[in-house]
PDB file of C-alpha atoms in Angstrom:
ATOM      1  CA  UNK Y   1      -8.501  -3.727   0.519  1.00  0.00           C
ATOM      2  CA  UNK Y   2      -6.782  -1.584   2.392  1.00  0.00           C
ATOM      3  CA  UNK Y   3      -2.898  -0.782   2.341  1.00  0.00           C
ATOM      4  CA  UNK Y   4      -1.285   0.220   6.086  1.00  0.00           C
ATOM      5  CA  UNK Y   5       2.201   2.117   5.680  1.00  0.00           C
ATOM      6  CA  UNK Y   6       4.209   2.476   8.715  1.00  0.00           C
ATOM      7  CA  UNK Y   7       7.518   4.518   8.777  1.00  0.00           C
ATOM      8  CA  UNK Y   8       8.559   3.059  12.585  1.00  0.00           C
ATOM      9  CA  UNK Y   9      10.067   4.937  15.062  1.00  0.00           C
ATOM     10  CA  UNK Y  10      12.436   2.554  16.151  1.00  0.00           C
ATOM     11  CA  UNK Y  11      13.268   4.715  19.115  1.00  0.00           C
ATOM     12  CA  UNK Y  12      10.880   7.136  20.699  1.00  0.00           C
ATOM     13  CA  UNK Y  13      10.695   9.282  17.708  1.00  0.00           C
ATOM     14  CA  UNK Y  14       7.327   9.645  16.307  1.00  0.00           C
ATOM     15  CA  UNK Y  15       5.954   7.536  13.521  1.00  0.00           C
ATOM     16  CA  UNK Y  16       4.495   8.077   9.802  1.00  0.00           C
ATOM     17  CA  UNK Y  17       1.472   6.569   8.944  1.00  0.00           C
ATOM     18  CA  UNK Y  18      -0.500   6.058   5.539  1.00  0.00           C
ATOM     19  CA  UNK Y  19      -3.608   4.139   4.255  1.00  0.00           C
ATOM     20  CA  UNK Y  20      -4.363   3.334   0.688  1.00  0.00           C
ATOM     21  CA  UNK Y  21      -7.193   1.755  -0.143  1.00  0.00           C
ATOM     22  CA  UNK Y  22      -8.041  -0.183  -3.720  1.00  0.00           C
ATOM     23  CA  UNK Y  23     -10.984   1.132  -5.125  1.00  0.00           C
ATOM     24  CA  UNK Y  24     -12.202   0.517  -8.773  1.00  0.00           C
ATOM     25  CA  UNK Y  25      -9.193  -0.727  -9.401  1.00  0.00           C
ATOM     26  CA  UNK Y  26      -6.964   2.469  -8.170  1.00  0.00           C
ATOM     27  CA  UNK Y  27      -5.076   3.090  -5.001  1.00  0.00           C
ATOM     28  CA  UNK Y  28      -6.624   6.289  -3.326  1.00  0.00           C
ATOM     29  CA  UNK Y  29      -4.917   7.822  -0.086  1.00  0.00           C
ATOM     30  CA  UNK Y  30      -7.664   7.913   2.755  1.00  0.00           C
ATOM     31  CA  UNK Y  31      -5.295   9.181   5.695  1.00  0.00           C
ATOM     32  CA  UNK Y  32      -1.664  10.681   6.169  1.00  0.00           C
ATOM     33  CA  UNK Y  33      -0.513  10.892   9.559  1.00  0.00           C
ATOM     34  CA  UNK Y  34       2.302  10.936  12.145  1.00  0.00           C
ATOM     35  CA  UNK Y  35       1.560   9.883  15.818  1.00  0.00           C
ATOM     36  CA  UNK Y  36       4.163   9.433  18.501  1.00  0.00           C
ATOM     37  CA  UNK Y  37       3.262   6.314  21.006  1.00  0.00           C
ATOM     38  CA  UNK Y  38       3.295   2.672  19.803  1.00  0.00           C
ATOM     39  CA  UNK Y  39      -0.597   2.482  21.590  1.00  0.00           C
ATOM     40  CA  UNK Y  40      -1.788   5.327  19.731  1.00  0.00           C
ATOM     41  CA  UNK Y  41      -0.439   3.764  16.538  1.00  0.00           C
ATOM     42  CA  UNK Y  42      -1.976   0.363  17.176  1.00  0.00           C
ATOM     43  CA  UNK Y  43      -5.594   2.184  17.630  1.00  0.00           C
ATOM     44  CA  UNK Y  44      -5.576   3.970  14.588  1.00  0.00           C
ATOM     45  CA  UNK Y  45      -4.333   0.933  12.882  1.00  0.00           C
ATOM     46  CA  UNK Y  46      -7.156  -1.186  14.446  1.00  0.00           C
ATOM     47  CA  UNK Y  47      -9.770   1.686  13.735  1.00  0.00           C
ATOM     48  CA  UNK Y  48      -8.518   2.088   9.883  1.00  0.00           C
ATOM     49  CA  UNK Y  49      -9.001  -1.595   9.398  1.00  0.00           C
ATOM     50  CA  UNK Y  50     -11.200  -3.054  11.665  1.00  0.00           C
ATOM     51  CA  UNK Y  51     -10.915  -6.626  12.978  1.00  0.00           C
ATOM     52  CA  UNK Y  52     -13.087  -8.503  10.061  1.00  0.00           C
ATOM     53  CA  UNK Y  53     -11.673  -5.987   7.296  1.00  0.00           C
ATOM     54  CA  UNK Y  54      -8.643  -7.285   4.934  1.00  0.00           C
ATOM     55  CA  UNK Y  55      -5.634  -5.066   4.541  1.00  0.00           C
ATOM     56  CA  UNK Y  56      -1.727  -5.299   4.726  1.00  0.00           C
ATOM     57  CA  UNK Y  57       0.528  -3.480   7.208  1.00  0.00           C
ATOM     58  CA  UNK Y  58       3.874  -2.701   5.865  1.00  0.00           C
ATOM     59  CA  UNK Y  59       6.452  -1.648   8.320  1.00  0.00           C
ATOM     60  CA  UNK Y  60       9.703   0.040   8.021  1.00  0.00           C
ATOM     61  CA  UNK Y  61      11.021  -1.857  10.807  1.00  0.00           C
ATOM     62  CA  UNK Y  62      12.763  -5.044  11.557  1.00  0.00           C
ATOM     63  CA  UNK Y  63       9.795  -6.948  13.480  1.00  0.00           C
ATOM     64  CA  UNK Y  64      11.227 -10.213  13.282  1.00  0.00           C
ATOM     65  CA  UNK Y  65      14.864 -10.392  14.588  1.00  0.00           C
ATOM     66  CA  UNK Y  66      15.915 -14.226  15.519  1.00  0.00           C
ATOM     67  CA  UNK Y  67      19.875 -13.498  15.678  1.00  0.00           C
ATOM     68  CA  UNK Y  68      21.154 -12.424  19.280  1.00  0.00           C
ATOM     69  CA  UNK Y  69      24.222 -10.694  17.585  1.00  0.00           C
ATOM     70  CA  UNK Y  70      25.346  -9.489  14.108  1.00  0.00           C
ATOM     71  CA  UNK Y  71      23.115  -8.896  11.262  1.00  0.00           C
ATOM     72  CA  UNK Y  72      20.127 -10.816   9.662  1.00  0.00           C
ATOM     73  CA  UNK Y  73      20.189 -12.473   6.476  1.00  0.00           C
ATOM     74  CA  UNK Y  74      17.916 -10.066   5.039  1.00  0.00           C
ATOM     75  CA  UNK Y  75      20.033  -7.090   6.427  1.00  0.00           C
ATOM     76  CA  UNK Y  76      23.267  -9.035   4.584  1.00  0.00           C
ATOM     77  CA  UNK Y  77      21.204  -9.528   1.298  1.00  0.00           C
ATOM     78  CA  UNK Y  78      20.167  -5.801   1.175  1.00  0.00           C
ATOM     79  CA  UNK Y  79      23.973  -4.753   1.283  1.00  0.00           C
ATOM     80  CA  UNK Y  80      24.534  -7.582  -1.648  1.00  0.00           C
ATOM     81  CA  UNK Y  81      21.678  -6.464  -3.760  1.00  0.00           C
ATOM     82  CA  UNK Y  82      21.678  -2.630  -3.057  1.00  0.00           C
ATOM     83  CA  UNK Y  83      24.706  -1.485  -1.936  1.00  0.00           C
ATOM     84  CA  UNK Y  84      25.836  -0.343  -4.923  1.00  0.00           C
ATOM     85  CA  UNK Y  85      22.603   2.038  -4.992  1.00  0.00           C
ATOM     86  CA  UNK Y  86      23.468   3.142  -0.876  1.00  0.00           C
ATOM     87  CA  UNK Y  87      20.476   1.010   0.112  1.00  0.00           C
ATOM     88  CA  UNK Y  88      22.058  -1.095   2.351  1.00  0.00           C
ATOM     89  CA  UNK Y  89      19.896  -1.435   5.703  1.00  0.00           C
ATOM     90  CA  UNK Y  90      21.349  -1.109   9.240  1.00  0.00           C
ATOM     91  CA  UNK Y  91      22.014  -4.539  10.638  1.00  0.00           C
ATOM     92  CA  UNK Y  92      19.508  -5.840  13.202  1.00  0.00           C
ATOM     93  CA  UNK Y  93      19.902  -8.403  16.365  1.00  0.00           C
ATOM     94  CA  UNK Y  94      18.306  -8.668  19.580  1.00  0.00           C
ATOM     95  CA  UNK Y  95      20.907  -6.849  21.639  1.00  0.00           C
ATOM     96  CA  UNK Y  96      20.604  -3.101  20.045  1.00  0.00           C
ATOM     97  CA  UNK Y  97      18.292  -1.085  21.884  1.00  0.00           C
ATOM     98  CA  UNK Y  98      15.586  -0.525  19.379  1.00  0.00           C
ATOM     99  CA  UNK Y  99      14.886  -4.705  19.190  1.00  0.00           C
ATOM    100  CA  UNK Y 100      12.484  -4.947  21.788  1.00  0.00           C
ATOM    101  CA  UNK Y 101      10.523  -1.835  20.517  1.00  0.00           C
ATOM    102  CA  UNK Y 102      10.272  -3.163  16.776  1.00  0.00           C
ATOM    103  CA  UNK Y 103      10.055  -6.911  17.658  1.00  0.00           C
ATOM    104  CA  UNK Y 104       7.187  -6.012  20.129  1.00  0.00           C
ATOM    105  CA  UNK Y 105       5.413  -4.082  17.377  1.00  0.00           C
ATOM    106  CA  UNK Y 106       5.298  -7.052  15.068  1.00  0.00           C
ATOM    107  CA  UNK Y 107       3.718  -9.263  17.905  1.00  0.00           C
ATOM    108  CA  UNK Y 108       0.891  -6.353  18.876  1.00  0.00           C
ATOM    109  CA  UNK Y 109       0.641  -6.753  14.920  1.00  0.00           C
ATOM    110  CA  UNK Y 110       0.178 -10.505  15.275  1.00  0.00           C
ATOM    111  CA  UNK Y 111      -2.176  -9.673  17.844  1.00  0.00           C
ATOM    112  CA  UNK Y 112      -4.941  -7.704  16.020  1.00  0.00           C
ATOM    113  CA  UNK Y 113      -4.977 -10.758  13.197  1.00  0.00           C
ATOM    114  CA  UNK Y 114      -1.931  -9.277  10.726  1.00  0.00           C
ATOM    115  CA  UNK Y 115       0.193 -12.674   9.956  1.00  0.00           C
ATOM    116  CA  UNK Y 116       3.447 -12.186   8.601  1.00  0.00           C
ATOM    117  CA  UNK Y 117       3.565 -12.487   4.716  1.00  0.00           C
ATOM    118  CA  UNK Y 118       7.076 -13.125   3.392  1.00  0.00           C
ATOM    119  CA  UNK Y 119       5.135 -15.910   0.898  1.00  0.00           C
ATOM    120  CA  UNK Y 120       1.795 -14.250  -0.562  1.00  0.00           C
ATOM    121  CA  UNK Y 121      -1.188 -15.466  -2.995  1.00  0.00           C
ATOM    122  CA  UNK Y 122      -1.619 -12.416  -5.161  1.00  0.00           C
ATOM    123  CA  UNK Y 123      -4.978 -10.357  -4.731  1.00  0.00           C
ATOM    124  CA  UNK Y 124      -6.272 -12.583  -1.941  1.00  0.00           C
ATOM    125  CA  UNK Y 125      -7.636 -10.569   0.792  1.00  0.00           C
ATOM    126  CA  UNK Y 126      -6.442 -11.246   4.107  1.00  0.00           C
ATOM    127  CA  UNK Y 127      -4.682  -9.327   7.260  1.00  0.00           C
ATOM    128  CA  UNK Y 128      -1.123  -9.359   6.468  1.00  0.00           C
ATOM    129  CA  UNK Y 129       2.023  -7.527   7.841  1.00  0.00           C
ATOM    130  CA  UNK Y 130       5.260  -7.463   5.815  1.00  0.00           C
ATOM    131  CA  UNK Y 131       8.512  -5.732   6.623  1.00  0.00           C
ATOM    132  CA  UNK Y 132       9.480  -3.227   4.154  1.00  0.00           C
ATOM    133  CA  UNK Y 133      12.506  -0.528   3.570  1.00  0.00           C
ATOM    134  CA  UNK Y 134      11.787   2.592   1.424  1.00  0.00           C
ATOM    135  CA  UNK Y 135      15.589   3.160   0.027  1.00  0.00           C
ATOM    136  CA  UNK Y 136      15.668   0.150  -2.007  1.00  0.00           C
ATOM    137  CA  UNK Y 137      12.156   0.364  -2.788  1.00  0.00           C
ATOM    138  CA  UNK Y 138      12.254   3.837  -4.192  1.00  0.00           C
ATOM    139  CA  UNK Y 139      15.445   2.934  -6.320  1.00  0.00           C
ATOM    140  CA  UNK Y 140      13.564   0.335  -8.110  1.00  0.00           C
ATOM    141  CA  UNK Y 141      10.232   1.915  -8.705  1.00  0.00           C
ATOM    142  CA  UNK Y 142      11.778   5.213  -9.498  1.00  0.00           C
ATOM    143  CA  UNK Y 143      14.695   3.461 -11.664  1.00  0.00           C
ATOM    144  CA  UNK Y 144      17.086   5.433  -9.723  1.00  0.00           C
ATOM    145  CA  UNK Y 145      21.003   5.367  -9.850  1.00  0.00           C
ATOM    146  CA  UNK Y 146      21.136   5.922  -6.249  1.00  0.00           C
ATOM    147  CA  UNK Y 147      19.247   6.890  -3.165  1.00  0.00           C
ATOM    148  CA  UNK Y 148      17.323  10.110  -2.393  1.00  0.00           C
ATOM    149  CA  UNK Y 149      19.497  11.404   0.258  1.00  0.00           C
ATOM    150  CA  UNK Y 150      16.772  13.362   2.491  1.00  0.00           C
ATOM    151  CA  UNK Y 151      17.724  11.535   5.641  1.00  0.00           C
ATOM    152  CA  UNK Y 152      20.886  13.687   6.463  1.00  0.00           C
ATOM    153  CA  UNK Y 153      22.873  16.632   5.558  1.00  0.00           C
ATOM    154  CA  UNK Y 154      22.322  20.366   5.585  1.00  0.00           C
ATOM    155  CA  UNK Y 155      18.543  20.968   6.063  1.00  0.00           C
ATOM    156  CA  UNK Y 156      18.590  22.927   2.191  1.00  0.00           C
ATOM    157  CA  UNK Y 157      19.987  19.539   0.409  1.00  0.00           C
ATOM    158  CA  UNK Y 158      17.973  17.284   2.303  1.00  0.00           C
ATOM    159  CA  UNK Y 159      14.797  19.216   1.136  1.00  0.00           C
ATOM    160  CA  UNK Y 160      15.919  19.591  -2.475  1.00  0.00           C
ATOM    161  CA  UNK Y 161      16.190  15.482  -2.367  1.00  0.00           C
ATOM    162  CA  UNK Y 162      12.470  15.259  -0.599  1.00  0.00           C
ATOM    163  CA  UNK Y 163      10.867  17.655  -3.547  1.00  0.00           C
ATOM    164  CA  UNK Y 164      12.032  14.836  -5.950  1.00  0.00           C
ATOM    165  CA  UNK Y 165      10.580  12.177  -3.882  1.00  0.00           C
ATOM    166  CA  UNK Y 166       7.380  14.058  -3.680  1.00  0.00           C
ATOM    167  CA  UNK Y 167       7.709  14.719  -7.416  1.00  0.00           C
ATOM    168  CA  UNK Y 168       8.257  10.940  -7.966  1.00  0.00           C
ATOM    169  CA  UNK Y 169       5.167   9.625  -5.808  1.00  0.00           C
ATOM    170  CA  UNK Y 170       2.806  12.225  -7.892  1.00  0.00           C
ATOM    171  CA  UNK Y 171       4.000  11.442 -11.289  1.00  0.00           C
ATOM    172  CA  UNK Y 172       5.330   7.908 -11.439  1.00  0.00           C
ATOM    173  CA  UNK Y 173       3.275   5.863  -9.024  1.00  0.00           C
ATOM    174  CA  UNK Y 174       0.071   6.844 -10.949  1.00  0.00           C
ATOM    175  CA  UNK Y 175       1.530   5.102 -14.126  1.00  0.00           C
ATOM    176  CA  UNK Y 176       2.201   2.068 -12.214  1.00  0.00           C
ATOM    177  CA  UNK Y 177      -0.056  -1.504 -11.299  1.00  0.00           C
ATOM    178  CA  UNK Y 178      -1.570  -0.813  -9.537  1.00  0.00           C
ATOM    179  CA  UNK Y 179      -1.730   3.133 -10.050  1.00  0.00           C
ATOM    180  CA  UNK Y 180      -1.966   5.673  -7.303  1.00  0.00           C
ATOM    181  CA  UNK Y 181      -5.051   8.074  -7.914  1.00  0.00           C
ATOM    182  CA  UNK Y 182      -4.096  12.003  -8.102  1.00  0.00           C
ATOM    183  CA  UNK Y 183      -3.148  13.086  -4.764  1.00  0.00           C
ATOM    184  CA  UNK Y 184      -2.876  17.105  -6.110  1.00  0.00           C
ATOM    185  CA  UNK Y 185      -6.547  17.348  -4.472  1.00  0.00           C
ATOM    186  CA  UNK Y 186      -5.764  15.442  -1.621  1.00  0.00           C
ATOM    187  CA  UNK Y 187      -5.860  17.294   1.500  1.00  0.00           C
ATOM    188  CA  UNK Y 188      -4.164  15.401   3.601  1.00  0.00           C
ATOM    189  CA  UNK Y 189      -0.829  15.281   1.038  1.00  0.00           C
ATOM    190  CA  UNK Y 190       1.609  17.773   1.504  1.00  0.00           C
ATOM    191  CA  UNK Y 191       1.514  20.144  -1.510  1.00  0.00           C
ATOM    192  CA  UNK Y 192       4.613  21.626  -0.912  1.00  0.00           C
ATOM    193  CA  UNK Y 193       7.838  20.596   0.975  1.00  0.00           C
ATOM    194  CA  UNK Y 194       8.685  22.825   3.970  1.00  0.00           C
ATOM    195  CA  UNK Y 195      12.161  24.806   4.592  1.00  0.00           C
ATOM    196  CA  UNK Y 196      12.559  23.933   8.337  1.00  0.00           C
ATOM    197  CA  UNK Y 197      13.903  20.909  10.146  1.00  0.00           C
ATOM    198  CA  UNK Y 198      11.043  20.252  12.333  1.00  0.00           C
ATOM    199  CA  UNK Y 199       8.485  20.521   9.453  1.00  0.00           C
ATOM    200  CA  UNK Y 200      10.881  18.852   7.027  1.00  0.00           C
ATOM    201  CA  UNK Y 201      11.110  15.666   9.358  1.00  0.00           C
ATOM    202  CA  UNK Y 202       7.845  15.434   9.746  1.00  0.00           C
ATOM    203  CA  UNK Y 203       6.760  15.246   6.005  1.00  0.00           C
ATOM    204  CA  UNK Y 204       9.866  12.484   5.438  1.00  0.00           C
ATOM    205  CA  UNK Y 205       8.474  10.340   7.672  1.00  0.00           C
ATOM    206  CA  UNK Y 206       4.738  10.364   6.034  1.00  0.00           C
ATOM    207  CA  UNK Y 207       5.892  10.520   2.474  1.00  0.00           C
ATOM    208  CA  UNK Y 208       8.493   7.265   3.603  1.00  0.00           C
ATOM    209  CA  UNK Y 209       5.092   5.836   5.230  1.00  0.00           C
ATOM    210  CA  UNK Y 210       3.504   6.351   1.738  1.00  0.00           C
ATOM    211  CA  UNK Y 211       6.258   4.058   0.074  1.00  0.00           C
ATOM    212  CA  UNK Y 212       5.526   1.470   2.753  1.00  0.00           C
ATOM    213  CA  UNK Y 213       1.696   1.314   1.663  1.00  0.00           C
ATOM    214  CA  UNK Y 214       2.145   1.759  -2.308  1.00  0.00           C
ATOM    215  CA  UNK Y 215       5.310  -1.597  -1.487  1.00  0.00           C
ATOM    216  CA  UNK Y 216       2.638  -3.261   0.390  1.00  0.00           C
ATOM    217  CA  UNK Y 217       0.215  -2.872  -1.813  1.00  0.00           C
ATOM    218  CA  UNK Y 218       2.527  -3.699  -5.041  1.00  0.00           C
ATOM    219  CA  UNK Y 219       2.946  -6.738  -2.688  1.00  0.00           C
ATOM    220  CA  UNK Y 220       0.046  -8.304  -2.289  1.00  0.00           C
ATOM    221  CA  UNK Y 221      -1.030  -7.104  -6.447  1.00  0.00           C
ATOM    222  CA  UNK Y 222       1.948  -9.039  -7.785  1.00  0.00           C
ATOM    223  CA  UNK Y 223       3.543 -11.475  -4.905  1.00  0.00           C
ATOM    224  CA  UNK Y 224       6.705 -13.008  -6.070  1.00  0.00           C
ATOM    225  CA  UNK Y 225       6.079 -11.854  -9.890  1.00  0.00           C
ATOM    226  CA  UNK Y 226       7.247  -8.403  -9.251  1.00  0.00           C
ATOM    227  CA  UNK Y 227       8.701  -8.528  -6.059  1.00  0.00           C
ATOM    228  CA  UNK Y 228      12.099  -9.954  -4.501  1.00  0.00           C
ATOM    229  CA  UNK Y 229      11.709 -11.125  -0.791  1.00  0.00           C
ATOM    230  CA  UNK Y 230      15.276 -11.000   0.960  1.00  0.00           C
ATOM    231  CA  UNK Y 231      15.510 -13.661   3.953  1.00  0.00           C
ATOM    232  CA  UNK Y 232      12.256 -15.381   5.127  1.00  0.00           C
ATOM    233  CA  UNK Y 233       9.951 -16.125   8.256  1.00  0.00           C
ATOM    234  CA  UNK Y 234      12.754 -17.938  10.273  1.00  0.00           C
ATOM    235  CA  UNK Y 235      15.823 -15.284   9.196  1.00  0.00           C
ATOM    236  CA  UNK Y 236      13.417 -12.061   8.762  1.00  0.00           C
ATOM    237  CA  UNK Y 237      12.720 -10.984   5.491  1.00  0.00           C
ATOM    238  CA  UNK Y 238      12.416  -7.660   3.759  1.00  0.00           C
ATOM    239  CA  UNK Y 239      10.321  -7.101   0.403  1.00  0.00           C
ATOM    240  CA  UNK Y 240      11.053  -5.096  -1.884  1.00  0.00           C
ATOM    241  CA  UNK Y 241       9.791  -4.268  -5.399  1.00  0.00           C
ATOM    242  CA  UNK Y 242      11.496  -5.688  -8.635  1.00  0.00           C
ATOM    243  CA  UNK Y 243      13.161  -3.143 -10.825  1.00  0.00           C
ATOM    244  CA  UNK Y 244      10.442  -1.235 -12.988  1.00  0.00           C
ATOM    245  CA  UNK Y 245      12.080  -1.791 -16.557  1.00  0.00           C
TER     246      UNK Y 245
END
């Protein structure tokens, strides 16, 4: 079973891409990349998880937006449950500039056989897609009191926060279930966090995509036993791991 993470570029910016595969009970990093064009992203996904193979695509973007205006139910619930961690998400509606791009991406994934899975029978192979959001996932998986603020601010400050994420991924994800195999000798995983803005953003996108892929694996492995679902198929939804105790 393969788990694809897509830190989707909501407008025209590149998307971070990750593929994890469950091998002998552990998640192995197969690929970590970044691509610009949606067509290239879909080719990468189709080549990574060919038509007859099972997999989950976990996307950090609102691919279901039923509401013409305002906010979706999952957006509101993200603020209700994760606002205290600064982990509420941006509102999504059909009139916003990014909506057509993100909705169409979900439809194209459906055309590849990846059905929306706000409900799932754990550990049953299939082809699924879910919406995820790295900030609350990071807060819960790593038991943090607030988000890691690597998105905005001075480069030096963002870099320090991204170093924390880099360390958490390497030191904590291997202790969870399903565990992530060691990344220390994995060529596609960045061994150091860069110091320039452009390279820092590229690394951020890829690490976010790895978190997305892991959330996809966690959802498939545990279902609602250890995850919460904000919303549903009719309102849009976001899958978030429950807080690790």
